Every structure is written in structure tokens, then in C-alpha cells.
Short mmCIF file of C-alpha atoms in Angstrom, two decimals:
data_model
loop_
_atom_site.label_atom_id
_atom_site.label_comp_id
_atom_site.label_asym_id
_atom_site.label_seq_id
_atom_site.Cartn_x
_atom_site.Cartn_y
_atom_site.Cartn_z
CA MET A 1 -2.46 -28.36 4.61
CA ASN A 2 -4.90 -25.56 5.46
CA ILE A 3 -3.16 -22.17 5.70
CA LEU A 4 -4.97 -19.16 7.18
CA PHE A 5 -3.67 -15.61 6.72
CA PHE A 6 -5.50 -13.22 9.04
CA SER A 7 -5.48 -9.61 10.24
CA THR A 8 -7.78 -7.27 12.17
CA ASN A 9 -8.45 -3.53 12.24
CA SER A 10 -9.54 -1.61 15.33
CA ASN A 11 -10.35 1.52 13.28
CA HIS A 12 -13.57 2.44 11.48
CA PHE A 13 -12.84 1.92 7.78
CA ASN A 14 -14.42 4.29 5.27
CA GLY A 15 -14.00 2.64 1.92
CA ASP A 16 -15.74 5.53 0.18
CA ALA A 17 -12.90 7.83 1.26
CA TRP A 18 -9.88 5.58 0.83
CA VAL A 19 -8.80 4.25 -2.55
CA TYR A 20 -6.06 1.59 -2.59
CA THR A 21 -4.36 0.66 -5.86
CA ASN A 22 -1.86 -2.22 -6.00
CA PHE A 23 0.34 -3.46 -8.84
CA PRO A 24 0.62 -6.40 -8.70
CA THR A 25 -2.73 -6.87 -7.00
CA CYS A 26 -3.08 -8.86 -3.81
CA ARG A 27 -5.15 -11.33 -5.81
CA GLN A 28 -2.29 -11.86 -8.27
CA GLN A 29 0.17 -12.44 -5.44
CA LEU A 30 -2.12 -14.98 -3.80
CA ASP A 31 -2.62 -16.68 -7.19
CA GLN A 32 1.16 -17.01 -7.46
CA PHE A 33 1.48 -18.37 -3.92
CA CYS A 34 -1.19 -21.00 -4.59
CA GLN A 35 0.52 -21.92 -7.85
CA ASN A 36 3.82 -22.31 -5.99
CA HIS A 37 2.17 -24.50 -3.33
CA PRO A 38 -0.63 -26.53 -4.96
CA ASP A 39 -0.91 -28.78 -1.87
CA TYR A 40 -2.05 -25.85 0.31
CA ASN A 41 -5.64 -24.80 0.88
CA VAL A 42 -5.47 -21.05 1.49
CA THR A 43 -7.95 -18.92 3.43
CA VAL A 44 -7.76 -15.16 3.92
CA ALA A 45 -9.72 -13.72 6.87
CA THR A 46 -9.40 -10.03 7.55
CA GLN A 47 -11.06 -6.78 8.43
CA LEU A 48 -10.85 -4.06 5.81
CA PRO A 49 -8.76 -2.57 4.38
CA GLY A 50 -6.79 -5.80 4.87
CA LEU A 51 -3.47 -4.43 3.67
CA PHE A 52 -1.22 -7.07 2.05
CA LEU A 53 -4.19 -9.46 1.74
CA VAL A 54 -7.06 -7.99 -0.29
CA ASP A 55 -7.83 -5.41 -2.96
CA THR A 56 -10.77 -3.16 -2.19
CA ILE A 57 -13.26 -0.90 -3.91
CA CYS A 58 -15.43 1.13 -1.54
CA ASN A 59 -16.21 -1.27 1.30
CA GLU A 60 -15.89 -4.52 -0.63
CA ILE A 61 -13.14 -6.87 -1.74
CA SER A 62 -12.77 -6.05 -5.44
CA GLU A 63 -10.65 -8.97 -6.69
CA LYS A 64 -10.61 -12.51 -5.38
CA SER A 65 -8.35 -15.39 -6.27
CA GLU A 66 -10.35 -18.42 -7.40
CA LYS A 67 -7.89 -20.54 -5.43
CA VAL A 68 -8.45 -18.74 -2.11
CA HIS A 69 -11.35 -18.76 0.33
CA TYR A 70 -12.16 -15.28 1.72
CA GLU A 71 -13.85 -14.26 4.96
CA ILE A 72 -14.46 -10.92 6.66
CA ILE A 73 -13.94 -11.23 10.41
CA PRO A 74 -17.35 -10.12 11.75
CA THR A 75 -16.42 -9.13 15.30
CA ASP A 76 -13.95 -6.95 17.23
CA ASP A 77 -13.93 -9.23 20.27
CA GLU A 78 -10.72 -11.28 20.31
CA ASN A 79 -12.38 -14.40 21.76
CA GLU A 80 -15.22 -14.33 19.25
CA ALA A 81 -12.76 -13.62 16.44
CA ALA A 82 -10.61 -16.58 17.50
CA ASP A 83 -13.70 -18.83 17.58
CA PHE A 84 -14.63 -17.62 14.09
CA LEU A 85 -11.14 -18.36 12.76
CA ALA A 86 -10.98 -21.73 14.51
CA HIS A 87 -14.17 -22.81 12.69
CA LEU A 88 -12.26 -22.33 9.43
CA LYS A 89 -10.18 -25.37 10.45
CA PRO A 90 -6.66 -24.03 9.78
CA ASP A 91 -3.61 -26.20 10.36
CA LEU A 92 -1.53 -23.01 10.52
CA ALA A 93 -2.73 -19.45 11.24
CA VAL A 94 -0.38 -16.66 10.14
CA ALA A 95 -0.80 -13.11 11.48
CA MET A 96 -0.48 -10.51 8.71
CA SER A 97 -0.66 -7.46 10.99
CA PHE A 98 -0.55 -4.06 9.31
CA TRP A 99 -0.68 -0.50 10.63
CA LEU A 100 -3.00 2.50 10.62
CA VAL A 101 -3.01 5.84 12.41
CA PRO A 102 -3.44 6.95 15.13
CA TYR A 103 -2.20 3.98 17.22
CA ASP A 104 0.17 1.27 16.09
CA TRP A 105 -1.58 -1.46 18.07
CA LEU A 106 -3.16 -3.73 15.44
CA SER A 107 -0.44 -6.34 16.01
CA ILE A 108 -1.50 -6.59 19.66
CA LYS A 109 -5.05 -7.66 18.77
CA ASP A 110 -3.72 -10.18 16.24
CA SER A 111 -1.35 -11.52 18.90
CA MET A 112 -4.22 -11.96 21.37
CA ILE A 113 -6.23 -13.87 18.78
CA ALA A 114 -3.24 -16.04 17.90
CA GLU A 115 -2.62 -16.92 21.55
CA ILE A 116 -6.26 -18.03 21.89
CA LEU A 117 -5.93 -20.11 18.71
CA GLU A 118 -2.82 -21.79 20.14
CA LYS A 119 -4.79 -22.78 23.23
CA LYS A 120 -7.28 -24.41 20.86
CA GLY A 121 -4.44 -26.52 19.47
CA ILE A 122 -3.91 -24.57 16.23
CA GLN A 123 -0.35 -23.90 15.14
CA THR A 124 0.32 -20.18 14.71
CA LEU A 125 2.93 -17.79 13.37
CA TYR A 126 2.78 -14.51 15.26
CA ASN A 127 4.59 -12.30 17.78
CA SER A 128 3.47 -12.65 21.39
CA VAL A 129 1.24 -10.18 23.20
CA LYS A 130 4.13 -9.51 25.57
CA SER A 131 6.57 -8.51 22.83
CA SER A 132 3.87 -6.58 20.94
CA LEU A 133 3.09 -4.51 24.06
CA ILE A 134 6.77 -3.79 24.70
CA CYS A 135 7.13 -2.52 21.13
CA PHE A 136 3.86 -0.55 21.22
CA ASP A 137 4.86 1.64 24.18
CA LYS A 138 8.06 3.36 23.06
CA PHE A 139 9.15 4.06 26.64
CA GLN A 140 8.83 0.34 27.43
CA THR A 141 10.84 -0.34 24.28
CA HIS A 142 13.69 1.90 25.44
CA HIS A 143 13.57 0.39 28.95
CA PHE A 144 13.80 -3.12 27.46
CA LEU A 145 16.73 -2.15 25.25
CA LYS A 146 18.61 -0.48 28.12
CA GLN A 147 17.89 -3.39 30.44
CA HIS A 148 19.46 -5.84 28.00
CA GLY A 149 22.47 -3.73 27.07
CA PHE A 150 21.49 -2.61 23.57
CA ASN A 151 22.77 0.67 22.23
CA THR A 152 19.83 3.06 22.22
CA THR A 153 19.04 6.71 22.81
CA GLU A 154 18.45 8.57 26.07
CA THR A 155 14.76 9.09 26.80
CA LEU A 156 12.48 11.09 29.07
CA TYR A 157 8.80 10.27 29.66
CA ILE A 158 6.34 13.11 30.31
CA ASN A 159 3.04 12.13 31.95
CA HIS A 160 0.60 14.73 30.62
CA GLU A 161 -1.91 14.46 33.48
CA LEU A 162 0.71 14.80 36.20
CA PHE A 163 2.53 17.60 34.38
CA PHE A 164 -0.64 19.72 34.38
CA LYS A 165 -1.99 18.45 37.71
CA THR A 166 -3.76 21.07 39.82
CA ARG A 167 -5.62 20.50 43.10
CA LYS A 168 -6.42 22.89 45.91
CA GLU A 169 -4.08 21.01 48.27
CA ILE A 170 -1.09 21.43 45.91
CA LYS A 171 1.05 24.51 46.33
CA THR A 172 3.60 23.57 43.65
CA ASN A 173 3.59 20.77 41.08
CA VAL A 174 6.78 18.89 41.95
CA TYR A 175 6.43 16.52 39.00
CA LYS A 176 6.31 19.45 36.58
CA GLU A 177 9.34 21.03 38.24
CA ALA A 178 11.24 17.75 37.98
CA ILE A 179 10.45 17.36 34.27
CA ILE A 180 11.57 20.93 33.52
CA HIS A 181 14.72 20.28 35.57
CA GLN A 182 15.45 17.18 33.46
CA LEU A 183 14.79 19.10 30.26
CA LYS A 184 17.66 21.41 31.15
CA ASN A 185 20.05 18.46 31.46
CA PHE A 186 18.86 16.42 28.48
CA PRO A 187 21.24 15.79 25.54
CA TYR A 188 20.00 17.83 22.57
CA PRO A 189 18.85 17.81 19.82
CA ALA A 190 15.87 15.63 20.72
CA ILE A 191 12.60 14.33 19.27
CA ILE A 192 9.32 14.73 21.16
CA LYS A 193 6.59 12.32 20.11
CA ASP A 194 3.62 10.25 21.23
CA PRO A 195 4.90 7.13 23.06
CA THR A 196 2.15 5.00 21.49
CA GLY A 197 1.81 6.67 18.11
CA LEU A 198 2.73 5.54 14.64
CA SER A 199 6.08 6.33 13.04
CA SER A 200 6.98 10.03 12.99
CA TYR A 201 3.43 11.38 12.94
CA ASN A 202 3.03 14.38 15.29
CA ALA A 203 6.77 14.36 16.14
CA ASP A 204 8.81 17.52 16.80
CA VAL A 205 12.56 18.05 16.73
CA VAL A 206 13.84 20.46 19.42
CA ASN A 207 17.33 21.88 19.92
CA ASN A 208 17.26 23.04 23.54
CA ALA A 209 15.27 22.99 26.80
CA GLU A 210 13.35 26.15 25.93
CA GLU A 211 12.05 24.65 22.68
CA ALA A 212 11.18 21.39 24.44
CA GLU A 213 9.24 23.16 27.20
CA LYS A 214 7.36 25.23 24.61
CA ILE A 215 6.24 22.07 22.79
CA ILE A 216 5.16 20.34 25.99
CA LEU A 217 3.18 23.40 27.10
CA SER A 218 1.54 23.96 23.69
CA LYS A 219 -2.15 23.23 23.10
CA ARG A 220 -1.33 20.57 20.50
CA THR A 221 0.22 18.48 23.28
CA ASN A 222 -2.80 16.86 24.90
CA SER A 223 -1.44 13.45 25.88
CA ASP A 224 1.70 11.81 27.28
CA ARG A 225 4.94 12.40 25.40
CA ILE A 226 8.33 10.76 25.16
CA MET A 227 11.48 12.73 24.40
CA GLU A 228 14.31 10.86 22.69
CA GLN A 229 17.85 11.95 22.10
CA TYR A 230 18.33 12.66 18.40
CA VAL A 231 21.42 10.79 17.23
CA GLN A 232 23.23 12.48 14.36
CA GLY A 233 23.82 9.96 11.61
CA ASP A 234 22.24 7.99 8.80
CA HIS A 235 18.85 6.36 9.33
CA PHE A 236 18.13 2.76 8.34
CA GLY A 237 15.53 0.05 8.58
CA ALA A 238 15.98 -3.71 8.75
CA GLU A 239 13.61 -6.65 8.88
CA ILE A 240 13.98 -9.96 10.70
CA TYR A 241 12.35 -13.26 9.74
CA GLY A 242 12.22 -16.59 11.54
CA GLN A 243 11.36 -18.22 14.86
CA PRO A 244 13.19 -18.99 18.12
CA GLY A 245 16.26 -20.99 17.26
CA LYS A 246 16.71 -19.61 13.75
CA TYR A 247 16.52 -15.99 12.64
CA TYR A 248 17.52 -14.25 9.43
CA VAL A 249 18.40 -10.57 9.76
CA LEU A 250 18.26 -8.89 6.37
CA ASP A 251 20.83 -6.31 5.27
CA PRO A 252 19.58 -2.82 6.18
CA PHE A 253 18.16 -0.25 3.78
CA ILE A 254 19.14 3.40 4.11
CA LEU A 255 16.25 5.86 4.53
CA SER A 256 16.00 9.51 3.55
CA LEU A 257 14.91 12.21 6.01
CA ASN A 258 12.45 15.07 5.63
CA LYS A 259 13.37 18.71 6.22
CA TYR A 260 12.94 18.22 9.97
CA GLY A 261 15.46 15.38 10.06
CA ILE A 262 12.81 12.66 10.53
CA THR A 263 11.94 9.63 8.41
CA CYS A 264 8.46 10.22 7.01
CA PRO A 265 6.51 7.25 5.54
CA LYS A 266 4.93 9.51 2.90
CA GLN A 267 8.24 11.01 1.79
CA SER A 268 11.04 8.60 2.62
CA VAL A 269 13.21 7.06 -0.09
CA LYS A 270 14.48 3.57 0.76
CA LEU A 271 17.61 2.21 -0.90
CA GLY A 272 19.63 -0.92 -0.43
CA PRO A 273 20.80 -3.37 0.52
CA VAL A 274 23.60 -1.71 2.49
CA THR A 275 26.67 -3.94 2.66
CA HIS A 276 29.70 -1.60 2.73
CA PRO A 277 32.11 -2.67 5.53
CA LYS A 278 32.16 0.87 6.95
CA PHE A 279 28.59 0.33 8.17
CA LYS A 280 29.56 -2.66 10.34
CA VAL A 281 26.59 -4.70 9.13
CA CYS A 282 27.87 -7.94 10.67
CA GLN A 283 27.92 -6.29 14.09
CA LEU A 284 24.38 -5.02 13.52
CA LYS A 285 23.09 -8.44 12.50
CA SER A 286 24.59 -10.01 15.60
CA GLU A 287 22.79 -7.53 17.86
CA LEU A 288 19.47 -7.88 16.02
CA THR A 289 19.73 -11.66 16.28
CA ARG A 290 20.20 -11.26 20.04
CA LEU A 291 17.21 -8.91 20.13
CA SER A 292 15.10 -11.47 18.28
CA GLN A 293 16.04 -14.21 20.71
CA LEU A 294 15.12 -12.07 23.72
CA MET A 295 11.83 -10.93 22.16
CA GLU A 296 11.15 -14.45 20.85
CA PHE A 297 9.89 -13.11 17.55
CA LYS A 298 7.83 -15.46 15.37
CA GLY A 299 7.36 -14.52 11.75
CA ILE A 300 8.51 -10.95 11.18
CA ALA A 301 9.77 -7.85 12.97
CA GLN A 302 11.11 -4.52 11.70
CA VAL A 303 13.67 -2.29 13.42
CA ASP A 304 14.41 1.42 12.92
CA LEU A 305 18.10 2.26 13.31
CA VAL A 306 20.66 5.07 13.26
CA PHE A 307 24.35 4.65 12.46
CA ASP A 308 26.48 7.55 13.68
CA GLY A 309 29.61 6.44 11.81
CA ILE A 310 30.88 4.38 14.74
CA SER A 311 27.96 2.61 16.41
CA TRP A 312 24.44 1.40 15.65
CA PHE A 313 21.51 2.71 17.72
CA ILE A 314 18.19 0.88 17.93
CA VAL A 315 15.43 3.50 17.80
CA ASP A 316 12.17 1.60 17.34
CA ILE A 317 10.85 -1.96 16.96
CA ASN A 318 7.71 -2.98 15.04
CA PRO A 319 6.52 -6.60 15.50
CA ARG A 320 4.53 -6.71 12.24
CA LEU A 321 4.69 -6.22 8.50
CA SER A 322 6.15 -2.81 7.75
CA GLY A 323 6.64 -0.12 5.15
CA GLU A 324 9.82 -1.99 4.18
CA THR A 325 8.25 -5.41 3.67
CA ASN A 326 7.40 -4.86 0.00
CA THR A 327 10.91 -3.46 -0.53
CA TYR A 328 12.51 -6.60 0.85
CA SER A 329 10.09 -8.74 -1.14
CA ALA A 330 11.21 -7.06 -4.37
CA SER A 331 14.86 -7.25 -3.35
CA GLN A 332 14.60 -11.04 -2.92
CA ASN A 333 12.10 -11.54 -5.75
CA ARG A 334 10.00 -13.53 -3.29
CA LEU A 335 6.38 -13.29 -2.18
CA ILE A 336 5.79 -11.94 1.30
CA PHE A 337 3.88 -15.14 2.13
CA ASP A 338 6.93 -17.25 1.25
CA MET A 339 9.22 -14.93 3.22
CA LEU A 340 7.10 -15.50 6.33
CA LEU A 341 6.53 -19.22 5.96
CA PHE A 342 9.90 -20.23 4.53
CA PRO A 343 12.58 -17.82 5.78
CA GLU A 344 15.99 -18.51 4.30
CA PRO A 345 19.39 -16.85 3.92
CA PRO A 346 18.51 -13.86 1.76
CA GLN A 347 20.15 -13.05 -1.55
CA LEU A 348 19.27 -9.37 -1.85
CA LYS A 349 19.49 -7.32 -5.02
CA TYR A 350 19.51 -3.54 -5.25
CA VAL A 351 16.09 -1.94 -4.97
CA MET A 352 14.81 1.61 -4.51
CA ASN A 353 11.49 2.54 -2.94
CA ILE A 354 10.65 6.07 -4.10
CA LYS A 355 7.55 8.15 -3.44
CA LEU A 356 5.46 9.65 -6.24
CA PRO A 357 2.60 12.14 -6.34
CA ILE A 358 -0.93 10.71 -6.49
CA LEU A 359 -1.34 9.46 -10.07
CA GLU A 360 -4.18 8.32 -12.34
CA LYS A 361 -4.61 4.56 -12.58
CA SER A 362 -3.78 4.55 -16.30
CA LEU A 363 -0.36 6.09 -15.62
CA LEU A 364 0.24 3.65 -12.77
CA GLN A 365 -0.47 0.79 -15.18
CA GLU A 366 1.90 2.28 -17.75
CA LEU A 367 4.69 2.61 -15.18
CA PHE A 368 4.14 -0.94 -13.93
CA SER A 369 4.60 -2.23 -17.48
CA LEU A 370 8.26 -1.12 -17.36
CA ASP A 371 10.42 -4.19 -16.81
CA PHE A 372 12.36 -2.67 -13.88
CA VAL A 373 9.27 -1.54 -11.93
CA LYS A 374 8.56 -4.28 -9.41
CA SER A 375 5.50 -2.91 -7.64
CA ILE A 376 3.39 0.21 -7.15
CA LYS A 377 1.13 0.94 -4.19
CA GLN A 378 -1.06 4.01 -3.90
CA MET A 379 -3.21 5.07 -0.95
CA GLU A 380 -5.48 8.03 -1.62
CA ASN A 381 -7.82 9.78 0.81
CA LYS A 382 -10.63 11.37 -1.24
CA GLU A 383 -11.89 13.26 1.82
CA ALA A 384 -8.56 14.78 2.88
CA LYS A 385 -8.82 18.36 4.12
CA GLN A 386 -5.08 19.01 4.13
CA ASN A 387 -2.38 18.17 1.59
CA ARG A 388 -0.46 16.03 4.08
CA GLU A 389 -3.54 13.81 4.51
CA THR A 390 -4.08 13.02 0.82
CA GLY A 391 -2.07 9.80 0.93
CA TYR A 392 0.92 8.74 -1.13
CA CYS A 393 2.16 6.52 -3.90
CA GLU A 394 5.30 4.41 -3.73
CA MET A 395 7.09 2.67 -6.55
CA LEU A 396 9.70 -0.06 -6.25
CA ILE A 397 12.32 -0.17 -8.96
CA GLY A 398 15.37 -2.31 -9.57
CA SER A 399 16.15 -5.79 -8.34
CA THR A 400 19.53 -5.32 -10.01
CA THR A 401 22.91 -6.86 -9.29
CA THR A 402 24.70 -3.49 -9.19
CA LEU A 403 23.86 -0.10 -7.73
CA ASP A 404 24.82 1.58 -11.01
CA GLN A 405 22.15 -0.43 -12.86
CA LEU A 406 19.57 0.65 -10.32
CA MET A 407 20.48 4.31 -10.62
CA SER A 408 20.26 4.09 -14.43
CA HIS A 409 16.60 3.10 -14.01
CA LEU A 410 16.04 6.20 -11.90
CA GLU A 411 17.64 8.33 -14.60
CA PHE A 412 15.33 6.77 -17.19
CA LEU A 413 12.30 7.74 -15.13
CA LYS A 414 13.59 11.26 -14.56
CA LYS A 415 14.12 11.72 -18.31
CA ASN A 416 10.93 10.09 -19.57
CA TYR A 417 8.52 10.85 -16.71
CA PRO A 418 9.80 14.14 -15.26
CA GLN A 419 6.37 14.98 -13.85
CA ILE A 420 6.51 12.09 -11.36
CA ILE A 421 10.09 12.33 -10.06
CA GLU A 422 10.08 15.12 -7.49
CA PRO A 423 13.43 16.97 -7.27
CA ILE A 424 13.86 16.46 -3.52
CA PHE A 425 13.34 12.71 -3.76
CA TYR A 426 15.72 12.47 -6.73
CA ALA A 427 18.39 14.48 -4.89
CA ASN A 428 18.00 12.30 -1.79
CA ALA A 429 18.36 9.13 -3.86
CA ILE A 430 21.58 10.37 -5.46
CA LYS A 431 23.09 11.28 -2.08
CA MET A 432 22.07 7.98 -0.54
CA ALA A 433 23.55 5.99 -3.40
CA GLU A 434 26.88 7.74 -2.95
CA LYS A 435 26.87 6.93 0.75
CA ILE A 436 26.28 3.20 0.39
CA LYS A 437 28.31 2.56 -2.75
CA VAL A 438 30.73 -0.32 -2.26
#
């Protein structure tokens, strides 16, 4: 059987600026997949950086599995890309969509390509263009959730052009007046963010109408915005695998928040699985299964959640691989490729995803040699002008049967590598462990 893993990138990629370091390498993971499935012929076709699929140095693939055929997709046109992939003769094409700033829309292009491949008679594993578009526009996401009776936050959409509209015929901007009127009646605190952006980048937390109006009127607001009610509670993420008719919702992982009360990909600690009855995980899984059926997910989807102590709120949906995918892979001790192709009832072990400062490769290798370190991924921007743009390093530790065992590994790192365990991340991990302890 010919298996094709593919992904695209709508951004210009500067391999001289970005340095990606993976332990284990993508090549090693593909080697293992091919060893597990010797009857498969595997092809990887991507556009750089090809997260989850290739290792890079500068603008080239640095390591290649001898068992895998590699191609760089040479075009940004979805029809031409689909023709290129079809010529590779896959029996099954699997979308491995990743994410990059500023817009979380790479899964949409991969969905378009997959739909064209299906019309050519090629079996595919991907989320539809329809579901990808609903998830891309956060206001559409909230409308979909409300329409189908899911518990989600209150929202307000602000059209930037209309809000600042001025023409000689207009005496007063009624749209602007209406938005300001709604701001006064909105449930606070709230988050103001780009409705088509990625994660919490460029998001602001406001506590009243005056703060909200100030943000909307500020010079840094130069596009449409969505304002979401901020639900007080613990933040979680969960992934879903499968296809229509059979879905597996994985136990959620609890996420830490930054000083603004937002989950930040560069700072968040992830810990789980969360199984304590007080979190009503069975109820959550039932609702996420219903969500999957309505969205008709194929392959993978990730959901951002808040639990206020009584109810679960769905905050965001990502129809692609996510920042939690490696965490779930380590928790199951399974390759991501196997998780996508062969979803099964998960047997999760305790894992922690903790962020580290940017480290030298030699130290990364030393850390990875520890038996409880499951993976390390570092993204470094050599041309960053601000500290927040330098990138980040994340380390996955654990895969233990008890939470106490996992926390003992963290204590080992704190004692023996104090320079890498930042106090705020350590404190967050301790608090989170206490919350989820069964």
C-alpha cells in the first residue's frame, strides 16, 4: 500500500532564520513507522518547514529516512499541488496540517487539496474545507456551537472597517454606536482577539467596557476583532481521532496560564491525563463526540476548553495537528502516524509538557538521554528583534503510571538542571498536579 503524508505552507519560509531541533528526529520516527509497517511504501510531500514530517537545516531537508521517498511540493496552487501529489500514485493521502503565524489557515489549503484528490479517486484522511473554514473564523465557530446547543462563551464581533467608517453623507456612525452600546452590556472579564488569528497571539484581557473600547480604538487594532466572555476556571485541551462512525476522544490535559490569564504556546505547561470524577470527563467526551459527528472530522481535531467547576465550555476548535499532539503521542507511547491511521481506545499515561529556555544542542542531547525524557522540540528564530519572538523549547517527560512518579522526574530536573527549570513553570506544574490528583 502506498501511503502519502502531505502538508503545505502559505508563508514564506526563511530557513536561515529558523532553526528546528527535534529529539527524536522526524527521520527516526518515520524509520520506526516503516519498521512497524514493512508492507507500506511511504512518501512524504511537504513545503518547508514541514513540521512533524521533516528535519531541516537552512532551506533543505537535513535527514532523510532511507525507507521514505521525499518530495517538496513545488507550487502554491491547490489544483497543481493535487496533480503533483496524484502523480505520486498514493493509495491513501493523509493531511499532516501544521500551524504558523499570523493566520491559522494551513489546514484549509490541505483540505482543498485533499478534496481534489478524492475527486481523482484517491482515498484521503483529512478534515473538510467546510469544517476547516468554520474553525478558522472564530466567530463562525461560536455561531456553530451556539446553533447546535454546545456550551460556549458569549461573543461580540467588531467589523473594523464599519467601526471606523466615515463618509460625507454620514452624520453619525450607527454601527460604532451599536458596538459601544453592546460593550456596556457585555459580561466581563472578556478577551479581545483576532477572529482569524493563531492561538492567543495579539489577545487582550479586559475587565470593563472602558478597557474594551480603549483596545478597539487603539492604533494596534487595525483589523476585525472578536470579543469573547472570559470564563473563570481551569483551561484544558483535548484531541479527537477517528472518522464518521467511530471517534476516540482522549482524556483532557490541563494547561497553565500566563500572567494575563491566557494559555500561551511558548509558556504553557501541559499535564495529564485528567481523569478525576470532579472534572466530569465522561460528560465532556460525550459532547466532543457529538461535536465530531456534526463536524464530520476525519483524522484529528483539537479542542480548547474551560471547566468552571460545574460545566465545560468549548472555546476553540483546531482541525489539524496541534501543540498537544506530541504530548498525546508520548502519553500513549505511539507514533503520531499510527494515531492518525489506526485510532484506538487510548491507554494514557501521565506526561508533562514543560517549556525550557533556548538551549545548546549538546545540552538538548544530554537531556534526551534521560530515560524519562520522551521528546524535545526547539524552535529558534535567529533574526528575532524581541525576546518574545525568539522561539521556545518544549520537553516531554514521564509516561508514568502514577502522577507521583511524574512529579519525581520534575524534581530530578529541578535539582540537577536548575538552569533550565524556570521558577514560574515549576510553580505552575506543582499547582496543576494538585488540582488533577486522583
